[in-house]
């Protein structure tokens, strides 16, 4: 995990990131999230390297365009500055794209991460479609 502590390895925030999220703060957040998910996945039999986790998290952030991929709402990226104890429905969180301990992540809202964990995927998508349909009507 030495690469994750190397200050020379930096991740540049995407252009849509709030100005308060400086390159240094964003890079520290990516590395902190990578360390956390890497440690959990190692205990679950994950075999990828910690640096792969950081790269995959950064790629997942870039892919969001700033929005939750499930419900399309703009995530509150300013909340990543407040640490892991900050609870907010629209706080961006790192989530596995599937349930396997692989470096394959999606960034979604804390709300969707909790909903995904509480329901089987088919039921979560059904309820989400129902809610989104009601909002569109």
C-alpha atoms as an extended CHARMM CRD file, in Angstrom:
* protein
*
       137  EXT
         1         1  UNK       CA              0.0000000000        0.0000000000        0.0000000000  PROA      1               0.0000000000
         2         2  UNK       CA              3.0290000000        2.2670000000       -0.1230000000  PROA      2               0.0000000000
         3         3  UNK       CA              1.8430000000        3.7740000000       -3.3940000000  PROA      3               0.0000000000
         4         4  UNK       CA             -1.2700000000        5.0580000000       -1.6530000000  PROA      4               0.0000000000
         5         5  UNK       CA              0.8670000000        7.0720000000        0.7620000000  PROA      5               0.0000000000
         6         6  UNK       CA              3.1420000000        8.4710000000       -1.9590000000  PROA      6               0.0000000000
         7         7  UNK       CA              2.3530000000       12.2050000000       -2.2650000000  PROA      7               0.0000000000
         8         8  UNK       CA              3.7080000000       12.1710000000       -5.8270000000  PROA      8               0.0000000000
         9         9  UNK       CA              0.7610000000       10.0470000000       -6.9620000000  PROA      9               0.0000000000
        10        10  UNK       CA             -2.0920000000       12.4730000000       -7.4000000000  PROA      10              0.0000000000
        11        11  UNK       CA             -5.5580000000       12.2790000000       -8.8040000000  PROA      11              0.0000000000
        12        12  UNK       CA             -6.9250000000       15.3800000000      -10.4550000000  PROA      12              0.0000000000
        13        13  UNK       CA            -10.5510000000       16.1530000000       -9.6580000000  PROA      13              0.0000000000
        14        14  UNK       CA            -12.9400000000       16.3590000000      -12.5890000000  PROA      14              0.0000000000
        15        15  UNK       CA            -13.8500000000       19.8340000000      -13.8680000000  PROA      15              0.0000000000
        16        16  UNK       CA            -17.3590000000       19.6790000000      -12.3960000000  PROA      16              0.0000000000
        17        17  UNK       CA            -16.0490000000       19.1570000000       -8.8540000000  PROA      17              0.0000000000
        18        18  UNK       CA            -16.7860000000       22.1030000000       -6.4990000000  PROA      18              0.0000000000
        19        19  UNK       CA            -13.8320000000       24.5210000000       -6.2000000000  PROA      19              0.0000000000
        20        20  UNK       CA            -13.5180000000       23.7510000000       -2.4770000000  PROA      20              0.0000000000
        21        21  UNK       CA            -12.4390000000       20.2170000000       -3.4310000000  PROA      21              0.0000000000
        22        22  UNK       CA             -8.8280000000       20.9730000000       -4.3010000000  PROA      22              0.0000000000
        23        23  UNK       CA             -6.6090000000       18.4680000000       -6.1310000000  PROA      23              0.0000000000
        24        24  UNK       CA             -4.8480000000       17.6750000000       -2.8510000000  PROA      24              0.0000000000
        25        25  UNK       CA             -8.0980000000       17.0660000000       -0.9470000000  PROA      25              0.0000000000
        26        26  UNK       CA             -9.6020000000       15.0260000000       -3.7750000000  PROA      26              0.0000000000
        27        27  UNK       CA             -6.4750000000       12.8880000000       -4.0910000000  PROA      27              0.0000000000
        28        28  UNK       CA             -6.4630000000       12.2420000000       -0.3340000000  PROA      28              0.0000000000
        29        29  UNK       CA            -10.1550000000       11.2250000000       -0.4730000000  PROA      29              0.0000000000
        30        30  UNK       CA             -9.5310000000        8.7850000000       -3.3510000000  PROA      30              0.0000000000
        31        31  UNK       CA             -6.6220000000        7.2030000000       -1.4890000000  PROA      31              0.0000000000
        32        32  UNK       CA             -8.5360000000        7.0330000000        1.8110000000  PROA      32              0.0000000000
        33        33  UNK       CA            -11.4910000000        5.3210000000        0.1340000000  PROA      33              0.0000000000
        34        34  UNK       CA             -9.1340000000        2.9510000000       -1.6890000000  PROA      34              0.0000000000
        35        35  UNK       CA             -7.4280000000        1.9160000000        1.5490000000  PROA      35              0.0000000000
        36        36  UNK       CA            -10.7780000000        1.2460000000        3.2300000000  PROA      36              0.0000000000
        37        37  UNK       CA            -12.2720000000       -0.8240000000        0.4130000000  PROA      37              0.0000000000
        38        38  UNK       CA             -8.9850000000       -2.6410000000       -0.2120000000  PROA      38              0.0000000000
        39        39  UNK       CA             -8.7730000000       -3.7590000000        3.4280000000  PROA      39              0.0000000000
        40        40  UNK       CA            -12.3830000000       -4.9570000000        3.4680000000  PROA      40              0.0000000000
        41        41  UNK       CA            -11.9700000000       -6.8170000000        0.1880000000  PROA      41              0.0000000000
        42        42  UNK       CA             -8.7420000000       -8.4920000000        1.3120000000  PROA      42              0.0000000000
        43        43  UNK       CA            -10.6900000000      -10.0000000000        4.2140000000  PROA      43              0.0000000000
        44        44  UNK       CA            -13.2680000000      -11.2530000000        1.7060000000  PROA      44              0.0000000000
        45        45  UNK       CA            -10.6290000000      -12.8800000000       -0.5380000000  PROA      45              0.0000000000
        46        46  UNK       CA             -9.9020000000       -9.9670000000       -2.8850000000  PROA      46              0.0000000000
        47        47  UNK       CA             -6.6410000000      -10.2830000000       -4.8040000000  PROA      47              0.0000000000
        48        48  UNK       CA             -6.2640000000       -6.9040000000       -6.5150000000  PROA      48              0.0000000000
        49        49  UNK       CA             -3.6140000000       -4.3440000000       -5.4880000000  PROA      49              0.0000000000
        50        50  UNK       CA             -4.4360000000       -1.2660000000       -3.4130000000  PROA      50              0.0000000000
        51        51  UNK       CA             -3.3360000000        1.0010000000       -6.2670000000  PROA      51              0.0000000000
        52        52  UNK       CA             -5.8770000000       -0.7130000000       -8.5430000000  PROA      52              0.0000000000
        53        53  UNK       CA             -8.5810000000        0.2710000000       -6.0770000000  PROA      53              0.0000000000
        54        54  UNK       CA             -7.5040000000        3.9260000000       -6.1390000000  PROA      54              0.0000000000
        55        55  UNK       CA             -7.3680000000        3.9780000000       -9.9360000000  PROA      55              0.0000000000
        56        56  UNK       CA            -10.7830000000        2.2950000000      -10.1780000000  PROA      56              0.0000000000
        57        57  UNK       CA            -12.3260000000        4.7420000000       -7.6980000000  PROA      57              0.0000000000
        58        58  UNK       CA            -10.9690000000        7.7230000000       -9.6180000000  PROA      58              0.0000000000
        59        59  UNK       CA            -12.3030000000        6.2320000000      -12.8760000000  PROA      59              0.0000000000
        60        60  UNK       CA            -15.7010000000        5.6730000000      -11.2280000000  PROA      60              0.0000000000
        61        61  UNK       CA            -15.8010000000        9.3030000000      -10.0660000000  PROA      61              0.0000000000
        62        62  UNK       CA            -15.0000000000       10.5150000000      -13.5700000000  PROA      62              0.0000000000
        63        63  UNK       CA            -17.7400000000        8.2890000000      -15.0190000000  PROA      63              0.0000000000
        64        64  UNK       CA            -20.4520000000        9.7830000000      -12.7910000000  PROA      64              0.0000000000
        65        65  UNK       CA            -20.4170000000       13.2250000000      -14.3260000000  PROA      65              0.0000000000
        66        66  UNK       CA            -21.1690000000       14.3220000000      -10.7730000000  PROA      66              0.0000000000
        67        67  UNK       CA            -24.4720000000       12.4370000000      -10.5720000000  PROA      67              0.0000000000
        68        68  UNK       CA            -25.7850000000        9.3020000000       -8.9090000000  PROA      68              0.0000000000
        69        69  UNK       CA            -25.8900000000        6.7090000000      -11.7140000000  PROA      69              0.0000000000
        70        70  UNK       CA            -29.0770000000        5.1130000000      -10.3950000000  PROA      70              0.0000000000
        71        71  UNK       CA            -31.3070000000        8.1310000000       -9.8380000000  PROA      71              0.0000000000
        72        72  UNK       CA            -29.5160000000       10.9080000000      -11.7180000000  PROA      72              0.0000000000
        73        73  UNK       CA            -29.4230000000       13.4400000000       -8.8840000000  PROA      73              0.0000000000
        74        74  UNK       CA            -26.3680000000       15.6330000000       -8.4190000000  PROA      74              0.0000000000
        75        75  UNK       CA            -24.1750000000       14.3130000000       -5.6330000000  PROA      75              0.0000000000
        76        76  UNK       CA            -22.9400000000       16.5930000000       -2.8600000000  PROA      76              0.0000000000
        77        77  UNK       CA            -19.2190000000       16.3840000000       -3.5750000000  PROA      77              0.0000000000
        78        78  UNK       CA            -18.4570000000       19.0660000000       -1.0020000000  PROA      78              0.0000000000
        79        79  UNK       CA            -19.3410000000       16.4920000000        1.6590000000  PROA      79              0.0000000000
        80        80  UNK       CA            -16.2420000000       14.4040000000        0.9160000000  PROA      80              0.0000000000
        81        81  UNK       CA            -14.2960000000       17.0940000000        2.7610000000  PROA      81              0.0000000000
        82        82  UNK       CA            -16.0460000000       16.3140000000        6.0370000000  PROA      82              0.0000000000
        83        83  UNK       CA            -14.8280000000       12.7640000000        6.6070000000  PROA      83              0.0000000000
        84        84  UNK       CA            -16.5940000000        9.4390000000        6.7900000000  PROA      84              0.0000000000
        85        85  UNK       CA            -18.8030000000       10.2540000000        9.7730000000  PROA      85              0.0000000000
        86        86  UNK       CA            -20.8350000000       12.8470000000        7.8760000000  PROA      86              0.0000000000
        87        87  UNK       CA            -24.2530000000       11.4020000000        7.0620000000  PROA      87              0.0000000000
        88        88  UNK       CA            -26.1690000000       12.8770000000        4.1460000000  PROA      88              0.0000000000
        89        89  UNK       CA            -28.4230000000       11.2020000000        1.6030000000  PROA      89              0.0000000000
        90        90  UNK       CA            -26.5310000000       12.7120000000       -1.3460000000  PROA      90              0.0000000000
        91        91  UNK       CA            -23.0050000000       12.1860000000       -0.0320000000  PROA      91              0.0000000000
        92        92  UNK       CA            -20.9260000000       10.2720000000       -2.6240000000  PROA      92              0.0000000000
        93        93  UNK       CA            -19.8730000000        6.8030000000       -1.4970000000  PROA      93              0.0000000000
        94        94  UNK       CA            -17.8240000000        4.0510000000       -3.1080000000  PROA      94              0.0000000000
        95        95  UNK       CA            -19.8480000000        0.9380000000       -3.8570000000  PROA      95              0.0000000000
        96        96  UNK       CA            -18.9710000000       -2.3190000000       -5.5800000000  PROA      96              0.0000000000
        97        97  UNK       CA            -20.6020000000       -2.6690000000       -8.9740000000  PROA      97              0.0000000000
        98        98  UNK       CA            -21.3110000000       -6.2790000000       -8.0020000000  PROA      98              0.0000000000
        99        99  UNK       CA            -20.9350000000       -8.2000000000       -4.7680000000  PROA      99              0.0000000000
       100       100  UNK       CA            -17.5150000000       -9.6970000000       -5.5700000000  PROA      100             0.0000000000
       101       101  UNK       CA            -14.3260000000       -8.3480000000       -3.8890000000  PROA      101             0.0000000000
       102       102  UNK       CA            -12.9710000000       -6.8230000000       -7.1140000000  PROA      102             0.0000000000
       103       103  UNK       CA            -11.6960000000       -3.3550000000       -7.9930000000  PROA      103             0.0000000000
       104       104  UNK       CA            -14.8660000000       -2.5510000000       -9.9290000000  PROA      104             0.0000000000
       105       105  UNK       CA            -16.6920000000        0.3640000000       -8.3530000000  PROA      105             0.0000000000
       106       106  UNK       CA            -19.4920000000        2.7930000000       -8.8640000000  PROA      106             0.0000000000
       107       107  UNK       CA            -19.9100000000        6.0720000000       -7.0020000000  PROA      107             0.0000000000
       108       108  UNK       CA            -23.4550000000        6.5970000000       -5.8170000000  PROA      108             0.0000000000
       109       109  UNK       CA            -25.3420000000        8.4790000000       -3.1300000000  PROA      109             0.0000000000
       110       110  UNK       CA            -25.3610000000        7.2630000000        0.4220000000  PROA      110             0.0000000000
       111       111  UNK       CA            -29.1240000000        6.8640000000       -0.0170000000  PROA      111             0.0000000000
       112       112  UNK       CA            -28.7880000000        4.4750000000       -2.9840000000  PROA      112             0.0000000000
       113       113  UNK       CA            -25.9870000000        2.5390000000       -1.3370000000  PROA      113             0.0000000000
       114       114  UNK       CA            -28.2270000000        1.8950000000        1.6680000000  PROA      114             0.0000000000
       115       115  UNK       CA            -31.1850000000        1.0000000000       -0.5660000000  PROA      115             0.0000000000
       116       116  UNK       CA            -29.0680000000       -1.4250000000       -2.5860000000  PROA      116             0.0000000000
       117       117  UNK       CA            -27.9030000000       -3.1260000000        0.5870000000  PROA      117             0.0000000000
       118       118  UNK       CA            -31.3960000000       -3.4640000000        2.0090000000  PROA      118             0.0000000000
       119       119  UNK       CA            -33.1790000000       -4.9020000000       -1.0300000000  PROA      119             0.0000000000
       120       120  UNK       CA            -32.4990000000       -7.5030000000       -3.6870000000  PROA      120             0.0000000000
       121       121  UNK       CA            -31.4280000000       -5.7170000000       -6.8800000000  PROA      121             0.0000000000
       122       122  UNK       CA            -34.5750000000       -6.5950000000       -8.8460000000  PROA      122             0.0000000000
       123       123  UNK       CA            -36.8040000000       -5.2210000000       -6.0750000000  PROA      123             0.0000000000
       124       124  UNK       CA            -34.6480000000       -2.1160000000       -5.6640000000  PROA      124             0.0000000000
       125       125  UNK       CA            -34.9020000000       -1.3960000000       -9.4070000000  PROA      125             0.0000000000
       126       126  UNK       CA            -38.6610000000       -2.0260000000       -9.3930000000  PROA      126             0.0000000000
       127       127  UNK       CA            -39.2150000000        0.4050000000       -6.5170000000  PROA      127             0.0000000000
       128       128  UNK       CA            -36.8620000000        2.9210000000       -8.0700000000  PROA      128             0.0000000000
       129       129  UNK       CA            -38.7610000000        2.7810000000      -11.3760000000  PROA      129             0.0000000000
       130       130  UNK       CA            -42.0270000000        3.2290000000       -9.4840000000  PROA      130             0.0000000000
       131       131  UNK       CA            -40.7430000000        6.2680000000       -7.5930000000  PROA      131             0.0000000000
       132       132  UNK       CA            -39.1530000000        7.8130000000      -10.6780000000  PROA      132             0.0000000000
       133       133  UNK       CA            -42.3550000000        7.2030000000      -12.6660000000  PROA      133             0.0000000000
       134       134  UNK       CA            -44.4160000000        8.9380000000       -9.9880000000  PROA      134             0.0000000000
       135       135  UNK       CA            -42.0290000000       11.8920000000       -9.9540000000  PROA      135             0.0000000000
       136       136  UNK       CA            -42.1670000000       12.2250000000      -13.7430000000  PROA      136             0.0000000000
       137       137  UNK       CA            -45.9940000000       12.1910000000      -13.8130000000  PROA      137             0.0000000000
